[in-house]
Amino acid sequence: AFVIRSDYTRSPSASSAAFAIPPTSSIRRSINTTPSSRISSTTRSTAAALAMSFGAQELANNALRQSPSTTQFYTHKMCPYAQKVWIALEAGNCPYEMQQIDLYGSGGKPDWFLDLNPAGQVPVVTCFGGAKILVDSEYILTRIADGVVEGGDALRGGSDDVEDRVDAWRKDINNKVKVVGKEAVLRGGKNVDELMELLTSIDGNVVGPYLTGESVTVADCSAFPMLWRLDQEFGPLTDEEHGCGNIRKWLDKCGETDAFKKTIQSAWW
């Protein structure tokens, strides 16, 4: 099997050997800058065939996208970052296949997975038959909402106002809640008051029933793994004790929604 990356580098999945396929623009540039006397008819016809094949790439991508097996999701089910992507794939009814990666086994991560992501981190999503390899949970969420995976564009928000709220929530979760929440867990709750003040400050931003309105967006996918874990660790979060009534209602709503419920694990850190 071969993996085709977006930079046109293709390599065997179980080998470090690689060769590059130049983009059509490079082929055309080479032809345009080479004296016509030195370009054989065979070279021209070969270049033209390659240009035509690249011109048909979008048609091929659309065809590949129709097959559930072409979107592969590499994950570890206990990983909160991978859980974000899992929720998005489920909420968007995206066709995908999941493969569990053993992050802690004695044999280490498989070579073929390190070929996909040399950092060895999950999640990884490959789509368009392997033509695109996506890493980093937040980047993957953005690309899913862009429609790279069939069905994912439903998670974008649908209007400029909603998309602004989506962006604001994602920034608050990743730049604030994740930082303070992780510290609270590592320090055994010693700064839990700071965490609760932060959660109280963003509680009013919940539109309801989901974070930005009536539908699930990538904001919910981004926020749920961390807020759910903090609720399990330091909660239950309530309006009476923590001033988090809206977050409480949202967590309960997500817990009743199949796309979220399916991803919840009994061990979560």
mmCIF file of C-alpha atoms in Angstrom:
data_model
loop_
_atom_site.group_PDB
_atom_site.id
_atom_site.type_symbol
_atom_site.label_atom_id
_atom_site.label_comp_id
_atom_site.label_asym_id
_atom_site.label_seq_id
_atom_site.Cartn_x
_atom_site.Cartn_y
_atom_site.Cartn_z
ATOM 1 C CA ALA A 1 0.000 0.000 0.000
ATOM 2 C CA PHE A 2 1.142 3.532 -0.680
ATOM 3 C CA VAL A 3 0.561 6.779 1.151
ATOM 4 C CA ILE A 4 0.279 9.923 -0.981
ATOM 5 C CA ARG A 5 0.860 13.094 0.976
ATOM 6 C CA SER A 6 -0.380 16.523 -0.029
ATOM 7 C CA ASP A 7 3.172 17.562 -1.006
ATOM 8 C CA TYR A 8 3.081 14.885 -3.721
ATOM 9 C CA THR A 9 5.523 12.656 -1.835
ATOM 10 C CA ARG A 10 4.577 9.020 -2.041
ATOM 11 C CA SER A 11 6.160 6.322 0.094
ATOM 12 C CA PRO A 12 5.491 2.654 0.816
ATOM 13 C CA SER A 13 3.564 2.388 4.065
ATOM 14 C CA ALA A 14 6.106 0.035 5.645
ATOM 15 C CA SER A 15 9.279 1.610 4.274
ATOM 16 C CA SER A 16 11.140 4.898 4.491
ATOM 17 C CA ALA A 17 11.900 4.862 0.763
ATOM 18 C CA ALA A 18 10.132 7.655 -1.060
ATOM 19 C CA PHE A 19 9.889 9.278 -4.409
ATOM 20 C CA ALA A 20 8.377 12.576 -5.451
ATOM 21 C CA ILE A 21 5.713 13.210 -8.059
ATOM 22 C CA PRO A 22 6.156 16.778 -9.320
ATOM 23 C CA PRO A 23 3.034 18.912 -9.466
ATOM 24 C CA THR A 24 1.628 19.792 -12.882
ATOM 25 C CA SER A 25 2.890 23.376 -12.560
ATOM 26 C CA SER A 26 6.471 22.065 -12.353
ATOM 27 C CA ILE A 27 5.974 19.971 -15.453
ATOM 28 C CA ARG A 28 4.613 22.949 -17.370
ATOM 29 C CA ARG A 29 7.407 25.200 -16.094
ATOM 30 C CA SER A 30 10.008 22.679 -17.237
ATOM 31 C CA ILE A 31 8.477 22.520 -20.692
ATOM 32 C CA ASN A 32 8.156 26.287 -20.995
ATOM 33 C CA THR A 33 11.794 26.928 -20.047
ATOM 34 C CA THR A 34 13.327 24.177 -22.197
ATOM 35 C CA PRO A 35 14.247 25.067 -25.817
ATOM 36 C CA SER A 36 11.743 23.556 -28.169
ATOM 37 C CA SER A 37 14.514 21.835 -30.102
ATOM 38 C CA ARG A 38 15.322 19.765 -27.033
ATOM 39 C CA ILE A 39 11.751 18.647 -26.275
ATOM 40 C CA SER A 40 10.871 15.438 -28.010
ATOM 41 C CA SER A 41 7.352 14.574 -29.006
ATOM 42 C CA THR A 42 7.462 11.756 -26.451
ATOM 43 C CA THR A 43 8.313 14.232 -23.681
ATOM 44 C CA ARG A 44 5.457 16.504 -24.744
ATOM 45 C CA SER A 45 2.949 13.697 -24.889
ATOM 46 C CA THR A 46 4.086 12.329 -21.509
ATOM 47 C CA ALA A 47 3.807 15.756 -19.916
ATOM 48 C CA ALA A 48 0.398 16.304 -21.472
ATOM 49 C CA ALA A 49 -0.812 12.962 -20.143
ATOM 50 C CA LEU A 50 0.420 13.842 -16.653
ATOM 51 C CA ALA A 51 -1.247 17.248 -16.836
ATOM 52 C CA MET A 52 -4.495 15.613 -17.868
ATOM 53 C CA SER A 53 -4.235 13.125 -15.031
ATOM 54 C CA PHE A 54 -3.748 15.906 -12.486
ATOM 55 C CA GLY A 55 -6.635 17.785 -14.056
ATOM 56 C CA ALA A 56 -8.811 14.777 -13.365
ATOM 57 C CA GLN A 57 -7.642 14.542 -9.754
ATOM 58 C CA GLU A 58 -10.679 16.305 -8.306
ATOM 59 C CA LEU A 59 -13.009 13.876 -10.087
ATOM 60 C CA ALA A 60 -11.006 10.987 -8.659
ATOM 61 C CA ASN A 61 -11.122 12.527 -5.184
ATOM 62 C CA ASN A 62 -14.888 12.875 -5.358
ATOM 63 C CA ALA A 63 -15.183 9.238 -6.352
ATOM 64 C CA LEU A 64 -12.858 8.110 -3.559
ATOM 65 C CA ARG A 65 -14.832 10.113 -1.053
ATOM 66 C CA GLN A 66 -17.937 8.032 -1.635
ATOM 67 C CA SER A 67 -16.328 4.913 -0.168
ATOM 68 C CA PRO A 68 -16.434 4.550 3.633
ATOM 69 C CA SER A 69 -13.076 2.773 3.552
ATOM 70 C CA THR A 70 -11.247 5.800 2.158
ATOM 71 C CA THR A 71 -11.405 7.822 5.395
ATOM 72 C CA GLN A 72 -9.281 6.149 8.051
ATOM 73 C CA PHE A 73 -9.236 7.327 11.660
ATOM 74 C CA TYR A 74 -6.220 6.263 13.720
ATOM 75 C CA THR A 75 -6.848 6.711 17.418
ATOM 76 C CA HIS A 76 -6.461 5.574 20.989
ATOM 77 C CA LYS A 77 -9.882 5.573 22.616
ATOM 78 C CA MET A 78 -8.663 6.978 25.932
ATOM 79 C CA CYS A 79 -6.990 9.996 24.316
ATOM 80 C CA PRO A 80 -9.032 13.205 24.800
ATOM 81 C CA TYR A 81 -7.512 14.788 21.701
ATOM 82 C CA ALA A 82 -8.482 11.858 19.523
ATOM 83 C CA GLN A 83 -11.929 11.893 21.132
ATOM 84 C CA LYS A 84 -12.546 15.351 19.640
ATOM 85 C CA VAL A 85 -12.162 13.941 16.142
ATOM 86 C CA TRP A 86 -14.171 10.825 16.936
ATOM 87 C CA ILE A 87 -17.096 12.984 18.061
ATOM 88 C CA ALA A 88 -16.877 15.079 14.895
ATOM 89 C CA LEU A 89 -16.875 12.042 12.617
ATOM 90 C CA GLU A 90 -19.897 10.640 14.429
ATOM 91 C CA ALA A 91 -21.788 13.945 14.640
ATOM 92 C CA GLY A 92 -21.261 14.592 10.938
ATOM 93 C CA ASN A 93 -22.333 11.051 10.020
ATOM 94 C CA CYS A 94 -19.035 10.843 8.163
ATOM 95 C CA PRO A 95 -18.109 7.519 6.566
ATOM 96 C CA TYR A 96 -14.895 6.301 8.193
ATOM 97 C CA GLU A 97 -13.051 3.284 9.501
ATOM 98 C CA MET A 98 -11.337 3.335 12.899
ATOM 99 C CA GLN A 99 -8.031 1.732 13.759
ATOM 100 C CA GLN A 100 -6.840 1.607 17.365
ATOM 101 C CA ILE A 101 -3.140 2.382 17.905
ATOM 102 C CA ASP A 102 -1.356 0.940 20.924
ATOM 103 C CA LEU A 103 0.514 3.947 22.309
ATOM 104 C CA TYR A 104 2.051 2.190 25.289
ATOM 105 C CA GLY A 105 2.762 -1.397 24.209
ATOM 106 C CA SER A 106 6.165 -3.026 24.685
ATOM 107 C CA GLY A 107 6.613 -3.317 20.943
ATOM 108 C CA GLY A 108 6.203 0.401 20.400
ATOM 109 C CA LYS A 109 4.153 2.079 17.737
ATOM 110 C CA PRO A 110 4.122 0.279 14.388
ATOM 111 C CA ASP A 111 6.459 1.543 11.683
ATOM 112 C CA TRP A 112 3.615 2.127 9.255
ATOM 113 C CA PHE A 113 1.933 4.489 11.750
ATOM 114 C CA LEU A 114 5.163 6.459 12.233
ATOM 115 C CA ASP A 115 5.262 6.786 8.452
ATOM 116 C CA LEU A 116 1.882 8.539 8.678
ATOM 117 C CA ASN A 117 2.906 10.739 11.609
ATOM 118 C CA PRO A 118 6.588 10.659 12.618
ATOM 119 C CA ALA A 119 5.657 12.305 15.931
ATOM 120 C CA GLY A 120 3.787 9.115 16.797
ATOM 121 C CA GLN A 121 0.737 10.991 18.093
ATOM 122 C CA VAL A 122 -2.956 10.354 17.637
ATOM 123 C CA PRO A 123 -5.285 11.322 16.139
ATOM 124 C CA VAL A 124 -4.403 10.882 12.495
ATOM 125 C CA VAL A 125 -6.973 10.954 9.711
ATOM 126 C CA THR A 126 -6.268 9.932 6.146
ATOM 127 C CA CYS A 127 -8.811 10.670 3.457
ATOM 128 C CA PHE A 128 -9.209 10.775 -0.317
ATOM 129 C CA GLY A 129 -7.781 7.258 -0.466
ATOM 130 C CA GLY A 130 -4.708 8.345 1.489
ATOM 131 C CA ALA A 131 -4.055 11.416 -0.647
ATOM 132 C CA LYS A 132 -4.390 13.621 2.439
ATOM 133 C CA ILE A 133 -2.876 12.907 5.838
ATOM 134 C CA LEU A 134 -4.205 15.098 8.645
ATOM 135 C CA VAL A 135 -2.586 15.394 12.077
ATOM 136 C CA ASP A 136 -3.305 17.530 15.179
ATOM 137 C CA SER A 137 -6.801 17.310 16.616
ATOM 138 C CA GLU A 138 -7.779 20.971 16.178
ATOM 139 C CA TYR A 139 -6.472 21.113 12.620
ATOM 140 C CA ILE A 140 -8.375 17.929 11.807
ATOM 141 C CA LEU A 141 -11.569 19.455 13.220
ATOM 142 C CA THR A 142 -11.099 22.490 10.990
ATOM 143 C CA ARG A 143 -10.555 20.352 7.899
ATOM 144 C CA ILE A 144 -13.553 18.144 8.716
ATOM 145 C CA ALA A 145 -15.720 21.273 8.980
ATOM 146 C CA ASP A 146 -14.263 22.444 5.668
ATOM 147 C CA GLY A 147 -15.815 19.362 4.089
ATOM 148 C CA VAL A 148 -12.663 17.351 3.444
ATOM 149 C CA VAL A 149 -14.518 14.403 4.963
ATOM 150 C CA GLU A 150 -18.004 13.844 3.593
ATOM 151 C CA GLY A 151 -20.656 15.219 5.972
ATOM 152 C CA GLY A 152 -18.239 17.278 8.016
ATOM 153 C CA ASP A 153 -19.337 20.646 6.659
ATOM 154 C CA ALA A 154 -22.524 20.307 8.714
ATOM 155 C CA LEU A 155 -20.374 21.026 11.779
ATOM 156 C CA ARG A 156 -19.179 24.425 10.561
ATOM 157 C CA GLY A 157 -22.046 26.463 11.979
ATOM 158 C CA GLY A 158 -23.953 27.746 8.967
ATOM 159 C CA SER A 159 -23.697 31.516 9.498
ATOM 160 C CA ASP A 160 -21.031 34.104 10.214
ATOM 161 C CA ASP A 161 -22.375 34.746 13.719
ATOM 162 C CA VAL A 162 -22.345 31.075 14.639
ATOM 163 C CA GLU A 163 -18.894 30.569 13.139
ATOM 164 C CA ASP A 164 -17.605 33.479 15.232
ATOM 165 C CA ARG A 165 -19.001 31.792 18.339
ATOM 166 C CA VAL A 166 -17.421 28.513 17.280
ATOM 167 C CA ASP A 167 -14.026 30.190 16.958
ATOM 168 C CA ALA A 168 -14.418 31.924 20.333
ATOM 169 C CA TRP A 169 -15.278 28.681 22.106
ATOM 170 C CA ARG A 170 -12.375 26.822 20.538
ATOM 171 C CA LYS A 171 -9.968 29.543 21.639
ATOM 172 C CA ASP A 172 -11.314 29.577 25.191
ATOM 173 C CA ILE A 173 -11.109 25.804 25.499
ATOM 174 C CA ASN A 174 -7.646 25.383 24.019
ATOM 175 C CA ASN A 175 -5.954 28.533 25.291
ATOM 176 C CA LYS A 176 -7.551 28.799 28.722
ATOM 177 C CA VAL A 177 -9.538 25.815 29.991
ATOM 178 C CA LYS A 178 -7.052 23.204 28.801
ATOM 179 C CA VAL A 179 -4.143 25.031 30.437
ATOM 180 C CA VAL A 180 -5.800 25.694 33.812
ATOM 181 C CA GLY A 181 -7.661 22.377 33.847
ATOM 182 C CA LYS A 182 -4.553 20.314 33.137
ATOM 183 C CA GLU A 183 -2.693 22.123 35.906
ATOM 184 C CA ALA A 184 -5.551 21.449 38.321
ATOM 185 C CA VAL A 185 -5.408 17.743 37.578
ATOM 186 C CA LEU A 186 -1.616 17.520 37.833
ATOM 187 C CA ARG A 187 -1.597 19.471 41.105
ATOM 188 C CA GLY A 188 -4.348 17.385 42.648
ATOM 189 C CA GLY A 189 -6.900 20.190 42.583
ATOM 190 C CA LYS A 190 -4.768 22.772 44.395
ATOM 191 C CA ASN A 191 -5.807 25.497 41.928
ATOM 192 C CA VAL A 192 -9.379 24.292 41.500
ATOM 193 C CA ASP A 193 -10.729 27.689 42.577
ATOM 194 C CA GLU A 194 -8.987 29.297 39.619
ATOM 195 C CA LEU A 195 -10.489 26.657 37.351
ATOM 196 C CA MET A 196 -14.004 27.224 38.673
ATOM 197 C CA GLU A 197 -13.664 30.989 38.228
ATOM 198 C CA LEU A 198 -12.690 30.410 34.630
ATOM 199 C CA LEU A 199 -15.601 28.045 33.986
ATOM 200 C CA THR A 200 -18.010 30.510 35.599
ATOM 201 C CA SER A 201 -16.701 33.269 33.311
ATOM 202 C CA ILE A 202 -17.472 31.283 30.142
ATOM 203 C CA ASP A 203 -20.712 29.682 31.362
ATOM 204 C CA GLY A 204 -22.778 32.559 29.992
ATOM 205 C CA ASN A 205 -21.406 31.947 26.499
ATOM 206 C CA VAL A 206 -23.380 28.701 26.170
ATOM 207 C CA VAL A 207 -26.231 29.441 23.752
ATOM 208 C CA GLY A 208 -28.013 26.119 24.251
ATOM 209 C CA PRO A 209 -28.800 23.395 23.850
ATOM 210 C CA TYR A 210 -25.310 23.088 22.336
ATOM 211 C CA LEU A 211 -22.519 25.596 22.798
ATOM 212 C CA THR A 212 -23.378 27.753 19.790
ATOM 213 C CA GLY A 213 -27.037 26.919 19.199
ATOM 214 C CA GLU A 214 -29.391 24.196 18.074
ATOM 215 C CA SER A 215 -26.835 22.044 16.260
ATOM 216 C CA VAL A 216 -23.570 20.349 17.129
ATOM 217 C CA THR A 217 -20.528 22.177 15.765
ATOM 218 C CA VAL A 218 -16.803 21.610 16.008
ATOM 219 C CA ALA A 219 -16.924 23.842 19.109
ATOM 220 C CA ASP A 220 -18.801 21.083 20.952
ATOM 221 C CA CYS A 221 -16.418 18.456 19.579
ATOM 222 C CA SER A 222 -13.440 20.479 20.777
ATOM 223 C CA ALA A 223 -14.821 21.267 24.221
ATOM 224 C CA PHE A 224 -16.487 18.055 25.347
ATOM 225 C CA PRO A 225 -13.472 15.818 26.099
ATOM 226 C CA MET A 226 -11.858 18.337 28.472
ATOM 227 C CA LEU A 227 -15.029 19.671 30.122
ATOM 228 C CA TRP A 228 -16.418 16.171 30.599
ATOM 229 C CA ARG A 229 -13.197 15.043 32.278
ATOM 230 C CA LEU A 230 -13.123 18.106 34.532
ATOM 231 C CA ASP A 231 -16.737 17.412 35.480
ATOM 232 C CA GLN A 232 -15.787 13.839 36.395
ATOM 233 C CA GLU A 233 -12.695 14.944 38.295
ATOM 234 C CA PHE A 234 -13.962 17.984 40.217
ATOM 235 C CA GLY A 235 -17.721 17.938 39.787
ATOM 236 C CA PRO A 236 -20.433 17.440 39.189
ATOM 237 C CA LEU A 237 -20.422 21.010 37.958
ATOM 238 C CA THR A 238 -23.606 22.766 39.048
ATOM 239 C CA ASP A 239 -25.098 26.226 39.034
ATOM 240 C CA GLU A 240 -25.510 26.236 42.807
ATOM 241 C CA GLU A 241 -21.937 25.261 43.702
ATOM 242 C CA HIS A 242 -19.895 26.489 40.773
ATOM 243 C CA GLY A 243 -22.006 28.926 38.772
ATOM 244 C CA CYS A 244 -21.879 26.537 35.804
ATOM 245 C CA GLY A 245 -25.563 25.890 35.198
ATOM 246 C CA ASN A 246 -25.360 26.319 31.434
ATOM 247 C CA ILE A 247 -22.308 24.064 31.153
ATOM 248 C CA ARG A 248 -24.183 21.491 33.275
ATOM 249 C CA LYS A 249 -27.151 21.504 30.902
ATOM 250 C CA TRP A 250 -24.816 21.256 27.918
ATOM 251 C CA LEU A 251 -22.896 18.320 29.397
ATOM 252 C CA ASP A 252 -26.167 16.516 30.095
ATOM 253 C CA LYS A 253 -27.388 17.205 26.556
ATOM 254 C CA CYS A 254 -24.167 15.864 25.066
ATOM 255 C CA GLY A 255 -24.361 12.815 27.316
ATOM 256 C CA GLU A 256 -27.734 12.006 25.754
ATOM 257 C CA THR A 257 -26.473 12.509 22.194
ATOM 258 C CA ASP A 258 -25.215 9.359 20.474
ATOM 259 C CA ALA A 259 -22.221 11.028 18.815
ATOM 260 C CA PHE A 260 -20.841 12.003 22.232
ATOM 261 C CA LYS A 261 -22.106 9.046 24.250
ATOM 262 C CA LYS A 262 -20.416 6.557 21.921
ATOM 263 C CA THR A 263 -16.985 8.056 22.613
ATOM 264 C CA ILE A 264 -17.108 8.093 26.436
ATOM 265 C CA GLN A 265 -14.720 5.613 28.042
ATOM 266 C CA SER A 266 -14.799 4.263 31.601
ATOM 267 C CA ALA A 267 -11.135 5.284 32.043
ATOM 268 C CA TRP A 268 -10.563 8.747 30.717
ATOM 269 C CA TRP A 269 -7.089 10.095 31.570
#
